[in-house]
Coordinates of C-alpha atoms in Angstrom, one line a residue:
X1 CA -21.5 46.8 -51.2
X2 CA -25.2 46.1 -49.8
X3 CA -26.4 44.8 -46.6
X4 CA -25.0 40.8 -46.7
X5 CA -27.8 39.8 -44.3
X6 CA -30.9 41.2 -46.5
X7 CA -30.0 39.1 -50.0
X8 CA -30.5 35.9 -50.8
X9 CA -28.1 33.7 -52.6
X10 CA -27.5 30.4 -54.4
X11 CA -24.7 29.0 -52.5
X12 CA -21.9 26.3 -53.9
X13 CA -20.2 23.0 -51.1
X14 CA -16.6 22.6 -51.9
X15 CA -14.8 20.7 -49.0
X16 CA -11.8 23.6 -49.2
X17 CA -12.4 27.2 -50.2
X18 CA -9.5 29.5 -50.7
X19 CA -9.7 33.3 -51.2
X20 CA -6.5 34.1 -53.0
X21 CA -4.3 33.0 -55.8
X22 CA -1.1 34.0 -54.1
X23 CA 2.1 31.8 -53.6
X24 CA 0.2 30.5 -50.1
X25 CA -3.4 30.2 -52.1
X26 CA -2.2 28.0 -54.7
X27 CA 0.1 26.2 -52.8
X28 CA -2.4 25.0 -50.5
X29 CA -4.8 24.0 -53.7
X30 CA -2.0 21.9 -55.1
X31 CA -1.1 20.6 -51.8
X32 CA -4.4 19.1 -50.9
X33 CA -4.8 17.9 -54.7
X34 CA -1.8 16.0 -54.2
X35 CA -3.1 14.6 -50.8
X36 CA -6.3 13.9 -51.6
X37 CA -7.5 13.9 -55.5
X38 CA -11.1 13.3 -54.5
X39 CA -11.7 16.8 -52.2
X40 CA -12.9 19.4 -53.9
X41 CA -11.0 22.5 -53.8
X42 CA -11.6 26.7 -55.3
X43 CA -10.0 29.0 -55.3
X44 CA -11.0 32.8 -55.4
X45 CA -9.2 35.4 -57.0
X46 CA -10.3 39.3 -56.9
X47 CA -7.8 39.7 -59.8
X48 CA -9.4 39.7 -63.6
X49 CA -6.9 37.2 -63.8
X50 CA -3.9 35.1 -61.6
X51 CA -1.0 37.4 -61.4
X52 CA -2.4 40.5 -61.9
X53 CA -2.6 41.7 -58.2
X54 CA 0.3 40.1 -57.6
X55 CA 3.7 42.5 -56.5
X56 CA 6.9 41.6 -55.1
X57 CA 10.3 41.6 -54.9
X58 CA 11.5 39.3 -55.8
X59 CA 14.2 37.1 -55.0
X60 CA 12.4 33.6 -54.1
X61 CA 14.3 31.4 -52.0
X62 CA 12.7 27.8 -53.4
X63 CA 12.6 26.2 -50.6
X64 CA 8.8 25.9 -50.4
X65 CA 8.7 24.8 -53.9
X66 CA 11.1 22.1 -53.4
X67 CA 8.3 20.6 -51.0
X68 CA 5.3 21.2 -53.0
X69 CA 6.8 20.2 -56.4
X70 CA 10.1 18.6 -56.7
X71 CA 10.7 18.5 -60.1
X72 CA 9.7 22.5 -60.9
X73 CA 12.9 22.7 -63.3
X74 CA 11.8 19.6 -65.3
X75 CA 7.7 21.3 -65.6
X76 CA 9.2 24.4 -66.7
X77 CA 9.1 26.6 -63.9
X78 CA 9.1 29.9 -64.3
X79 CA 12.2 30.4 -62.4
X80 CA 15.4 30.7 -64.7
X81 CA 17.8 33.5 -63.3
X82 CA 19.9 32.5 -60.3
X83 CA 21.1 35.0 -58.4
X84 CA 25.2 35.6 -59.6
X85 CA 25.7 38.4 -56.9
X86 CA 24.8 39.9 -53.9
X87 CA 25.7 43.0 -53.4
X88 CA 25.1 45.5 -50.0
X89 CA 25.1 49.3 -49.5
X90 CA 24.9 51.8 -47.5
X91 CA 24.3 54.8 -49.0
X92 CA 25.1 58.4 -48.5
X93 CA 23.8 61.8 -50.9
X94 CA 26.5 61.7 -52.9
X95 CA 28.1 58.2 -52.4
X96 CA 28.0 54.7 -51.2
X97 CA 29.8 52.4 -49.1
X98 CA 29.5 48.7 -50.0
X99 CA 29.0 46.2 -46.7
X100 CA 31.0 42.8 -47.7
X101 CA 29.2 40.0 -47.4
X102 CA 31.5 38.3 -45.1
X103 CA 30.4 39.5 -41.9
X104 CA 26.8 38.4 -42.6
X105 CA 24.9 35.6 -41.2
X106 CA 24.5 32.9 -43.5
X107 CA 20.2 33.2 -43.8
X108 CA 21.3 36.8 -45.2
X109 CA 23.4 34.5 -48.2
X110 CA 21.1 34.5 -51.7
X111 CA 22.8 31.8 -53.4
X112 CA 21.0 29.3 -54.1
X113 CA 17.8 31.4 -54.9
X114 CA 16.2 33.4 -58.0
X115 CA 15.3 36.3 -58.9
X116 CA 11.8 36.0 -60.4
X117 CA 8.1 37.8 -61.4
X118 CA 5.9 36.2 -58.8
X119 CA 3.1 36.9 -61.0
X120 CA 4.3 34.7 -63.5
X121 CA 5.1 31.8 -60.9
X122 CA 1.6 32.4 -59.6
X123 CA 0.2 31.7 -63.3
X124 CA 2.1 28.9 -63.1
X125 CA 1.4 27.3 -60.2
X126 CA -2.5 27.9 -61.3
X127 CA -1.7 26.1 -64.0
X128 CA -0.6 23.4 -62.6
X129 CA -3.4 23.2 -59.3
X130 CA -6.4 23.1 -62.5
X131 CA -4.5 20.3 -63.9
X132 CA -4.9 18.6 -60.8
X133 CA -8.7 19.4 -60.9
X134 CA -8.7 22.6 -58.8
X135 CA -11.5 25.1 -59.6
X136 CA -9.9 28.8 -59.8
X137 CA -12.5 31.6 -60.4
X138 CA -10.6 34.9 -61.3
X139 CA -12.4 38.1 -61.3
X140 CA -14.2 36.9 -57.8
X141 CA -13.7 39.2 -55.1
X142 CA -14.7 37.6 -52.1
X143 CA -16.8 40.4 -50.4
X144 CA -17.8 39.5 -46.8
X145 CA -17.5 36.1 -44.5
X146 CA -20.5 33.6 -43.9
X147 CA -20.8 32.8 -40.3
X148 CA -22.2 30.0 -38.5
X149 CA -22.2 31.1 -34.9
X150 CA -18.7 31.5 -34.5
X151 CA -17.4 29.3 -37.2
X152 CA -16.7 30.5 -40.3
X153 CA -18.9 28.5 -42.8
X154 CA -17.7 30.2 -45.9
X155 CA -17.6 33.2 -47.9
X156 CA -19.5 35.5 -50.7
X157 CA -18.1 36.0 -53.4
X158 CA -18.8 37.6 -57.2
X159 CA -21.8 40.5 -56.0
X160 CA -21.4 43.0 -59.1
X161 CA -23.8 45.7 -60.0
X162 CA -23.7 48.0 -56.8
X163 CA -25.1 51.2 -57.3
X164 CA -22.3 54.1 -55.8
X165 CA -24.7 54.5 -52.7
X166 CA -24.2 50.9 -52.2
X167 CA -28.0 49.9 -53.3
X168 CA -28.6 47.4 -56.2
X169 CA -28.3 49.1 -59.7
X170 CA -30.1 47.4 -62.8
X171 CA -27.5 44.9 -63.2
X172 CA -27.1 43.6 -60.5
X173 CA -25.5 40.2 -59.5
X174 CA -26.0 38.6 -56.1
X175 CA -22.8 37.0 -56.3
X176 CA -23.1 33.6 -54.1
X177 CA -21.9 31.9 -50.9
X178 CA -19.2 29.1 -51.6
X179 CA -19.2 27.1 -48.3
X180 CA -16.0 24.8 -47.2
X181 CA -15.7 22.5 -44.5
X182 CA -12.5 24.7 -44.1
X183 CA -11.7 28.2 -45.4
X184 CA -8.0 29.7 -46.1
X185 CA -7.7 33.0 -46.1
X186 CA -5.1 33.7 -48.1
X187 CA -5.8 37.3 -49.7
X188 CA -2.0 39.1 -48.6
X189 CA -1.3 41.4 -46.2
X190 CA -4.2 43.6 -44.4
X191 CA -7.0 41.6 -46.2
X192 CA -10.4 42.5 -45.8
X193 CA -11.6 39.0 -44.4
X194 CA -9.2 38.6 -42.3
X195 CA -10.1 41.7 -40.9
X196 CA -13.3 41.3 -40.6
X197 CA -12.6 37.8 -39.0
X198 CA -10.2 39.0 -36.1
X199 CA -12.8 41.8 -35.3
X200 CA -14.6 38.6 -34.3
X201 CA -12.6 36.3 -32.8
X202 CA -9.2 38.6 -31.8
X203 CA -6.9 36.1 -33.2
X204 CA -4.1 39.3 -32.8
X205 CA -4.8 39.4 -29.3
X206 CA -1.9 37.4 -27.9
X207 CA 1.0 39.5 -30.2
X208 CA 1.9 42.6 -30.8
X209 CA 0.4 45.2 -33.1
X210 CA 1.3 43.8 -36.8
X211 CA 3.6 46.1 -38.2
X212 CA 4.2 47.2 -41.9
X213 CA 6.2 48.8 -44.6
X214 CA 5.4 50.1 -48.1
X215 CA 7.3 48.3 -50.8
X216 CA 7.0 50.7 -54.4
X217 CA 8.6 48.8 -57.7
X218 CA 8.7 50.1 -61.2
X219 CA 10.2 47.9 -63.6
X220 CA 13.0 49.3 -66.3
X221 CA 14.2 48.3 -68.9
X222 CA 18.0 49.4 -69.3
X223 CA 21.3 49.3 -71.9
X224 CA 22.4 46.3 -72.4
X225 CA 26.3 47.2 -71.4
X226 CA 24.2 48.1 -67.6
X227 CA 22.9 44.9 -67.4
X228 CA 24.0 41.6 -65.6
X229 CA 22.1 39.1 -65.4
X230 CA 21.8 37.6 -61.7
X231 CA 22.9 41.0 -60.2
X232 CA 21.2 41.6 -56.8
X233 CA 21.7 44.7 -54.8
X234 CA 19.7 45.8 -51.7
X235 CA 20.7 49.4 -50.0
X236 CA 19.7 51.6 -47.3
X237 CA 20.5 55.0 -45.6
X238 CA 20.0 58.0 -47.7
X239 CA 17.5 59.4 -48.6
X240 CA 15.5 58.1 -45.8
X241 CA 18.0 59.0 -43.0
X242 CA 16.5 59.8 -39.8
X243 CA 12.9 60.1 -41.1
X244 CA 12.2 56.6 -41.7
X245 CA 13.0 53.5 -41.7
X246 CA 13.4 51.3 -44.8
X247 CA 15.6 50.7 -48.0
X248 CA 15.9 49.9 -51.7
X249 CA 16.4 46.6 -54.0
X250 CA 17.6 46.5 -57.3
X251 CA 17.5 43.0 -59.2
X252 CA 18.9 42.4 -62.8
X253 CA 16.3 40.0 -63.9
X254 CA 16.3 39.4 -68.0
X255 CA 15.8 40.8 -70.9
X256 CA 17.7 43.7 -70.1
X257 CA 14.9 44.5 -67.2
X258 CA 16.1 45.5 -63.9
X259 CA 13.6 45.4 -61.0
X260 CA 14.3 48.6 -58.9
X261 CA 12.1 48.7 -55.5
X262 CA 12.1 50.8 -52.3
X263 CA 10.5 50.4 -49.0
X264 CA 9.6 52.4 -46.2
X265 CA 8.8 51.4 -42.8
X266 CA 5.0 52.7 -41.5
X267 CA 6.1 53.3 -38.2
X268 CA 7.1 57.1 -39.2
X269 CA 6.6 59.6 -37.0
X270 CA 7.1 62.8 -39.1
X271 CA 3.3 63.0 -40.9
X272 CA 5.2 65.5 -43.5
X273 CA 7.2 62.2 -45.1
X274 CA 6.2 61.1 -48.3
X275 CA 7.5 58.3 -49.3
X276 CA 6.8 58.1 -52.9
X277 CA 8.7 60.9 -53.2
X278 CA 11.6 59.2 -51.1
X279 CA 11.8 56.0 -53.7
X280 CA 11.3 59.0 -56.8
X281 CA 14.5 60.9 -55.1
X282 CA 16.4 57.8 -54.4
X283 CA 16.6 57.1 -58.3
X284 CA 18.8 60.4 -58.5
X285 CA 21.8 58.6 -56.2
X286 CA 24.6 58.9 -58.5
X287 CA 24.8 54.8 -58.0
X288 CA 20.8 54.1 -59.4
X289 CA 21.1 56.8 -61.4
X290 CA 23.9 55.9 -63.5
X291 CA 22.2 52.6 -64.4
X292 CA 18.4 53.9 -65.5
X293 CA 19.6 56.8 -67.5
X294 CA 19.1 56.3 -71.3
X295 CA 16.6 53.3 -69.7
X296 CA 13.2 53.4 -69.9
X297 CA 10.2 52.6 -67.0
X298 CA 7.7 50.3 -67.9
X299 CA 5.8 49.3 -65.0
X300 CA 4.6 50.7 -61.8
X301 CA 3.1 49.1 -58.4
X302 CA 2.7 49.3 -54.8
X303 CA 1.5 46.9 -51.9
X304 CA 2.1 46.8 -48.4
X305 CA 4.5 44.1 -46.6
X306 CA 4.1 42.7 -43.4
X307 CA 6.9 43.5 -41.1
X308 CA 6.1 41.9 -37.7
X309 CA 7.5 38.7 -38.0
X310 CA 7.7 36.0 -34.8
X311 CA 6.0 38.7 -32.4
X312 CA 3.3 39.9 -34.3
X313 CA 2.0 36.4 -35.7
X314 CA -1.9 36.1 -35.3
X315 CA -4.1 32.7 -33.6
X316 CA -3.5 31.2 -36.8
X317 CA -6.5 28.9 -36.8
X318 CA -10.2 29.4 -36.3
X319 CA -13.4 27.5 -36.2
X320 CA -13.4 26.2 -39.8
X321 CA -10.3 28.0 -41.4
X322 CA -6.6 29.0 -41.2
X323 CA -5.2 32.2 -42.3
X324 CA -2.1 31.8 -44.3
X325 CA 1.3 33.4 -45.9
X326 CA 1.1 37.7 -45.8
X327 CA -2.6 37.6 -43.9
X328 CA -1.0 36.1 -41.3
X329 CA 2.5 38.2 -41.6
X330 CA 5.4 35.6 -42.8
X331 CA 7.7 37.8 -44.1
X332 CA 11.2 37.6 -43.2
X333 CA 12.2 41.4 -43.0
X334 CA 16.2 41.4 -43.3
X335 CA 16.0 38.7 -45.6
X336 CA 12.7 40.8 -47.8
X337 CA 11.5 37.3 -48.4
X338 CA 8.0 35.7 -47.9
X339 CA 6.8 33.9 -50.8
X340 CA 8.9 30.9 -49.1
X341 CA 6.6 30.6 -46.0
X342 CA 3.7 31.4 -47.9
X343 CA 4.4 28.4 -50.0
X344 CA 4.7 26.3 -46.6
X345 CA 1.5 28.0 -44.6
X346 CA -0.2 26.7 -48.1
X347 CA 1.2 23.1 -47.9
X348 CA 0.9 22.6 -43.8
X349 CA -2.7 24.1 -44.2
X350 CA -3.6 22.0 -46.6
X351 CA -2.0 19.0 -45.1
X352 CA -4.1 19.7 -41.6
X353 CA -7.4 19.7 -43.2
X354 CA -6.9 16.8 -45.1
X355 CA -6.2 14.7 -42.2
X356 CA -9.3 16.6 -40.5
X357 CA -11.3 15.8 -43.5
X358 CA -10.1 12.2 -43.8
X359 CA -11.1 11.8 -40.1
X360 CA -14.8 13.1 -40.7
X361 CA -14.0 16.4 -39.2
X362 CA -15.2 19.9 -40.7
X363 CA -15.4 23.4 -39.4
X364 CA -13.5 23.1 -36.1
X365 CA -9.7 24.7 -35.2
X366 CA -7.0 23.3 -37.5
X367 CA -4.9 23.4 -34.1
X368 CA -2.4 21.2 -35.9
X369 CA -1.5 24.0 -38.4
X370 CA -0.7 26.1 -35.7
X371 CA 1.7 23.8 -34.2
X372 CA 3.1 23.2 -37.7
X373 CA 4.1 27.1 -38.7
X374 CA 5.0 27.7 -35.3
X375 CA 7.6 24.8 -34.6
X376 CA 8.7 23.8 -38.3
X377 CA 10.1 25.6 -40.5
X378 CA 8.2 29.2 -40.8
X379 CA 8.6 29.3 -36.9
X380 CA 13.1 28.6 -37.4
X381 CA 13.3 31.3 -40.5
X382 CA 11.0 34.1 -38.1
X383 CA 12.6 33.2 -34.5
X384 CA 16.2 34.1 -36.0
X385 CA 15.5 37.3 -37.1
X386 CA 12.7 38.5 -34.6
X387 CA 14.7 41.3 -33.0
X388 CA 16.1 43.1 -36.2
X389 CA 12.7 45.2 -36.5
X390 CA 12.6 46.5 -33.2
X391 CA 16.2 46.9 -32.8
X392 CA 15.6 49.1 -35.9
X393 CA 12.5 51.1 -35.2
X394 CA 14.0 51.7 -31.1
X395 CA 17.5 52.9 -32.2
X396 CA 17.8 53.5 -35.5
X397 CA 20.0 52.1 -39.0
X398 CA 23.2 51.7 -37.2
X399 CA 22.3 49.6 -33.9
X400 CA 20.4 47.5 -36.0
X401 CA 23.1 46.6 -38.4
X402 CA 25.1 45.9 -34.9
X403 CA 23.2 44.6 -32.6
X404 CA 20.7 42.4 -35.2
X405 CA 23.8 41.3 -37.1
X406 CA 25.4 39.4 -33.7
X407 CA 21.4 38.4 -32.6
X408 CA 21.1 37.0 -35.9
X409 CA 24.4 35.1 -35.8
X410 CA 23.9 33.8 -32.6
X411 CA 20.9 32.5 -33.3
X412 CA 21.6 30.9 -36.7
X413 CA 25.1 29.3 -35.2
X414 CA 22.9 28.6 -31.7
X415 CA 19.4 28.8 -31.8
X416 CA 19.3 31.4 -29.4
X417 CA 18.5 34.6 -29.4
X418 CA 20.7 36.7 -26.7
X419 CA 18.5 40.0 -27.0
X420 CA 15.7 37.8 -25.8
X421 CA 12.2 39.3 -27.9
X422 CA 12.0 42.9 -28.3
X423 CA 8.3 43.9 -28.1
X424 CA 7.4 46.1 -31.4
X425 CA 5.4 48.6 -29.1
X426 CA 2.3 50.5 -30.8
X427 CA 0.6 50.2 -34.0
X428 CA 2.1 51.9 -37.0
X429 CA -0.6 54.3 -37.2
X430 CA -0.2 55.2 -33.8
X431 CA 3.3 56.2 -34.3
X432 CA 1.9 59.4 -36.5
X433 CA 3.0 62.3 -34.6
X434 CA 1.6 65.8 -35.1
X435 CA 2.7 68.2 -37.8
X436 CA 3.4 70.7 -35.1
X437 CA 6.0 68.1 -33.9
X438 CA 7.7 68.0 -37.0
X439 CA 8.9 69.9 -40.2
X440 CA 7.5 69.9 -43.6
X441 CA 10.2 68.1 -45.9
X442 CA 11.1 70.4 -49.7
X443 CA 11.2 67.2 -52.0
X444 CA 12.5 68.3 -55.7
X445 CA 10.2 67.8 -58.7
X446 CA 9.9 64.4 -60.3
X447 CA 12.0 65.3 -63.7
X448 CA 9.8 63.0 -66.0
X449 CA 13.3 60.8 -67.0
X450 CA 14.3 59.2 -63.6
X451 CA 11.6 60.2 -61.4
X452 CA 7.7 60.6 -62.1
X453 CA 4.8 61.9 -60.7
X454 CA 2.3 59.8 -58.9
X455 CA -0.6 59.9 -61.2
X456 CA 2.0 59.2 -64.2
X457 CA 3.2 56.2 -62.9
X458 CA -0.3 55.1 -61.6
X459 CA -1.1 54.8 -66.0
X460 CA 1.8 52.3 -65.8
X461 CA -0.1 49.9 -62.9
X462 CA -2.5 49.8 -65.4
X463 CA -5.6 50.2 -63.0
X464 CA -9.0 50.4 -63.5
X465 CA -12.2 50.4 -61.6
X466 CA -15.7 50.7 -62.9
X467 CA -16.9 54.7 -62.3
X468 CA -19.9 53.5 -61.1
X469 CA -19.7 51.5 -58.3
X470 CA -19.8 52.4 -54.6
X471 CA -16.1 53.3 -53.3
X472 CA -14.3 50.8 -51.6
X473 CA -12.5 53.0 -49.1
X474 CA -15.1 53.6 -47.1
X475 CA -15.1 57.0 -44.2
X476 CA -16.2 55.5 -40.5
X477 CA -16.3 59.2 -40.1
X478 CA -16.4 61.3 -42.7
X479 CA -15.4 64.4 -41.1
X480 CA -12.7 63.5 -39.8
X481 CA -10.0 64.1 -42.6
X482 CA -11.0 67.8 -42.1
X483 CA -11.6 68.1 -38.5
X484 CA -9.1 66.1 -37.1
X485 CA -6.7 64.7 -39.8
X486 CA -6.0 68.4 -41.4
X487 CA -5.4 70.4 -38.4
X488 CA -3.1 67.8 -36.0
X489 CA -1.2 65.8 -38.6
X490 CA -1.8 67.7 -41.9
X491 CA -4.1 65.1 -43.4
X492 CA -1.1 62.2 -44.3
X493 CA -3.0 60.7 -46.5
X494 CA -2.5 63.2 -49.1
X495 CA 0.9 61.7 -49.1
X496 CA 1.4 58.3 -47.8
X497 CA -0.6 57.0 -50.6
X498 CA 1.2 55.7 -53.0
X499 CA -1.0 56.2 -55.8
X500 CA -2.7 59.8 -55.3
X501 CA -6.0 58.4 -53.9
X502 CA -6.9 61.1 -51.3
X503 CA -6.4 65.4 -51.6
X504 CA -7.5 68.1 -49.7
X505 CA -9.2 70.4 -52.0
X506 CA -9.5 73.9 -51.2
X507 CA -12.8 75.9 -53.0
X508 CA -15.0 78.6 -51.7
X509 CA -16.4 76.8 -49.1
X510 CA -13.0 75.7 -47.8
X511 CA -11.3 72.2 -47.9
X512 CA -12.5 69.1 -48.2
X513 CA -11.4 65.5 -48.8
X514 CA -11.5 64.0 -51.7
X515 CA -11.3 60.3 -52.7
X516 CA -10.6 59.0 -56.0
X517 CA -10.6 55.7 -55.7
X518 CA -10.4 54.8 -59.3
X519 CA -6.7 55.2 -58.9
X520 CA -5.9 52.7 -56.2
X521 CA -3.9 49.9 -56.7
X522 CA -4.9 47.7 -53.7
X523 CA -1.8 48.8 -51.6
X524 CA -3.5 49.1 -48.3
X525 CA -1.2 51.6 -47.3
X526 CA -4.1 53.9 -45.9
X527 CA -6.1 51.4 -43.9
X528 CA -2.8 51.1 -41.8
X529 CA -1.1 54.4 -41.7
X530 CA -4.0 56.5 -41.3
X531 CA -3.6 57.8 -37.6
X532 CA -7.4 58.5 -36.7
X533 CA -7.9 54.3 -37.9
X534 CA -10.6 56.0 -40.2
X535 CA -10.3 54.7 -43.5
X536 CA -11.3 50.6 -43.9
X537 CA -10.6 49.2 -47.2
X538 CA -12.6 46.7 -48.4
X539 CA -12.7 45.2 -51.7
X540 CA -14.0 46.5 -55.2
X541 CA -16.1 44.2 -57.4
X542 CA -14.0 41.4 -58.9
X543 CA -11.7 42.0 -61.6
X544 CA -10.9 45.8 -60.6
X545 CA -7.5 47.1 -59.3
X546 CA -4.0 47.2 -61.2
X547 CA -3.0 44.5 -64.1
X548 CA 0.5 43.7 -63.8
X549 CA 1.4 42.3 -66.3
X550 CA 5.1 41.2 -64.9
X551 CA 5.6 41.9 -61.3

């Protein structure tokens, strides 16, 4: 977008601005409704409308929403299948091997929670923070932070109109600044503002690197005699193996859909893996395979998960705002849950900064929130598991089902952890080694009935972005890709991203990199994985990106 200092803009007071209408967004709106009915609250949404940016999972443990709303059931809560079984597998090329769920720490237990479209209990939830009198604006993409020295004052949101070189076209819109006493940052994992925000204060300073997997989901819709209702099956081993880390989810939701995901740990070292083509191979397993034949796909998405639990955990607070759920990195791994500790960042936020506001306070450290994630109940579900990761990325599938299973018990029957805290080491782009290192992986051709083709199943995210406006994955160097991405680690980004963003184009004059950003569906895959750290993603103009209609 345009230079943020050279532009003058109207600017809105709210006592609480909020950039994001995600589980910890909208939690934190109600939350401080609830508290106070007199403060002001908005909420910001780069999404053309709630839900739309929204993927997960998901199995939602409701504990959070116990808390914020008691009586969800009785309002209609989009909640309604409880999970019936949990299943585990290991799985091998040609077969599987079913863990039972007797050996497994209680936490790992799913009873008790549902499987769910967290879009749709994000639409809700908005509905039910504007009945309380909280402003939402979707179609707002919050573009760039308004500082006050060090504090941060508020944020700008709703600039449209950029010419692609970034200059004003005829259209265009300002946008304005919405100030807060307090800001929540609450825009998911790898956000833009939150970036831009530690690359001024180094909240990540006292952890470890944050660390990251890509979580892919399409959405099928299969033969009734396939489907339970309830179901819940999680896998991993083959076809990732040696090369990665990560593992699948398959959730029988309703309807007859099933909710089939796969995730792949960033920290890979071999720059040939594509993991796209890793979830697309892993529907061929006799096991998946035998449940989406004579199905159909309906929906496609991606979006990065935060992986670094306890250790990685950011200086939560700032001068005049908190960053909450997945820009903070609350996401139990083993469990693949976060929406729960979004939901509770949201309501301890919002309950610091009404007792802040209440005492006459405004645009100093929410020190209390800090205290609140890290000792209640965010800090108890992260502590437990903190060592699974690392166990994982140090010594592979095995150890960790070992060694994290008896840390985990221990822990959950104790308190205490016996391994101690593993450190996660170095950043997940870091971990890239060079293609020399490693060799190129033959992945079989999507067949169009099981597996797809990326740009294919990109139509079925439904994304769009306006031709005409600058790109939002901006180049710090823009010869880089070809200099030093091509030759040492075979330019990854050609397949890392999960949507066919970036080639390498070969013509007369040799290759060059190509961008097509109209294709991206927010995933942030690329601002993490790429290994020269020379790709920032920042955010479109409001209202672009995917439309998920159900995930």
């Amino acid at each position: 977008m345009t230079d943020q200092t050279d532009i003058s803009r109207e600017s809105m007071e709210y006592d609480v601005v909020i950039v994001g209408a995600g589980p910890a967004g909208l939690s934190a709106a109600i939350r401080l409704k609830q508290v106070d009915p007199d403060l002001s609250v908005v909420v910001l949404e780069k999404g053309s409308e709630v839900g739309t940016h929204i993927l997960s999972g998901a199995v939602l443990d409701p504990c959070g929403l116990d808390r914020l709303i008691p009586d969800w059931k009785e309002r209609g809560a989009p909640l309604t299948t409880p999970v019936t079984e949990d299943n585990f597998y290991v799985l091998g090329e040609a077969g599987q091997v079913r863990v039972p769920n007797w050996p497994m720490p209680p936490l790992m237990s799913n009873h008790g929670n549902y499987i769910v479209s967290m879009g749709n209990v994000c639409r809700w939830l908005a509905e039910q923070a504007e009945a309380l009198g909280v402003e939402i604006f979707p179609g707002m993409a919050a573009s760039a932070v308004v500082w006050e020295g060090d504090r941060v004052k508020g944020v700008v949101a709703g600039e449209f109109g950029c010419n692609p070189d970034g200059t004003p076209g005829d259209g265009y819109e300002p946008g304005m600044e919405l100030h807060g006493k307090y800001v929540f940052i609450a825009e998911g994992v790898r956000g833009s503002l939150a970036k831009q925000i530690d690359a001024r204060l180094n909240l990540s300073a006292t952890g470890d690197p944050q660390k990251y997997g890509l979580g892919m989901k399409e959405i099928w819709e299969v033969s009734p005699e396939k489907f339970k209702q309830g179901r819940v099956i999680h896998t991993m081993g083959w076809p990732l193996g040696k090369n990665a880390g990560g593992g699948s989810f398959i959730y029988h939701f309703e309807n007859n859909q099933v909710l089939v995901g796969f995730v792949v740990h960033l920290n890979y070292e071999n720059p040939h893996l594509y993991p796209y083509m890793e979830f697309q191979r892993f529907k061929h397993h006799p096991m998946v395979a035998e449940l989406l034949e004579g199905g159909k796909r309906i929906s496609y998405g991606a979006r990065a998960i935060s992986e670094g639990g306890w250790q990685s955990l950011p200086q939560l607070s700032f001068d005049g705002g908190v960053l909450l759920g997945c820009s903070a990195g609350m996401v139990n791994v083993p469990r693949i849950k976060g929406n729960h500790n979004a939901m509770i960042s949201g309501i301890e936020a919002a309950d610091a900064a009404a007792a802040a506001i209440r005492a006459g306070r405004e645009g100093d450290r929410l020190t209390d929130y800090d205290q609140a994630v890290r000792t209640g109940d965010i800090g108890k579900d992260l502590k437990k598991v903190r060592n699974v990761k690392p166990i994982w990325s140090r010594m592979g599938l095995s150890a960790s089902l070992m060694l994290g299973a008896v840390d985990m018990w221990t822990a959950n029957l104790t308190g205490w952890n016996p391994l101690g805290t593993w450190s996660h080491g170095k950043s997940d782009a870091a971990a890239t080694g060079k293609a020399a290192d490693h060799k190129p992986i033959d992945y079989p051709r999507p067949d169009g009935k099981l597996s797809f083709d990326r740009l294919t199943n990109v139509a079925f995210s439904f994304t769009n972005h306006e031709e005409h406006q600058p790109c939002h994955l901006r180049l710090r160097d823009a010869s880089v890709p070809i200099a030093v991405n091509l030759p040492e680690y075979a330019e990854p980004a050609q397949r890392y991203c999960p949507a066919g963003v970036y080639e390498v184009v070969e013509d007369a004059q040799g290759p060059r990199f190509v961008i097509n950003f109209q294709n991206c569906v927010h995933c942030k895959t690329c601002d993490i994985k790429d290994p020269s750290q020379n790709i920032v993603w920042t955010t479109p103009q409001g209202g672009d990106g995917p439309n998920y209609p159900n995930m």
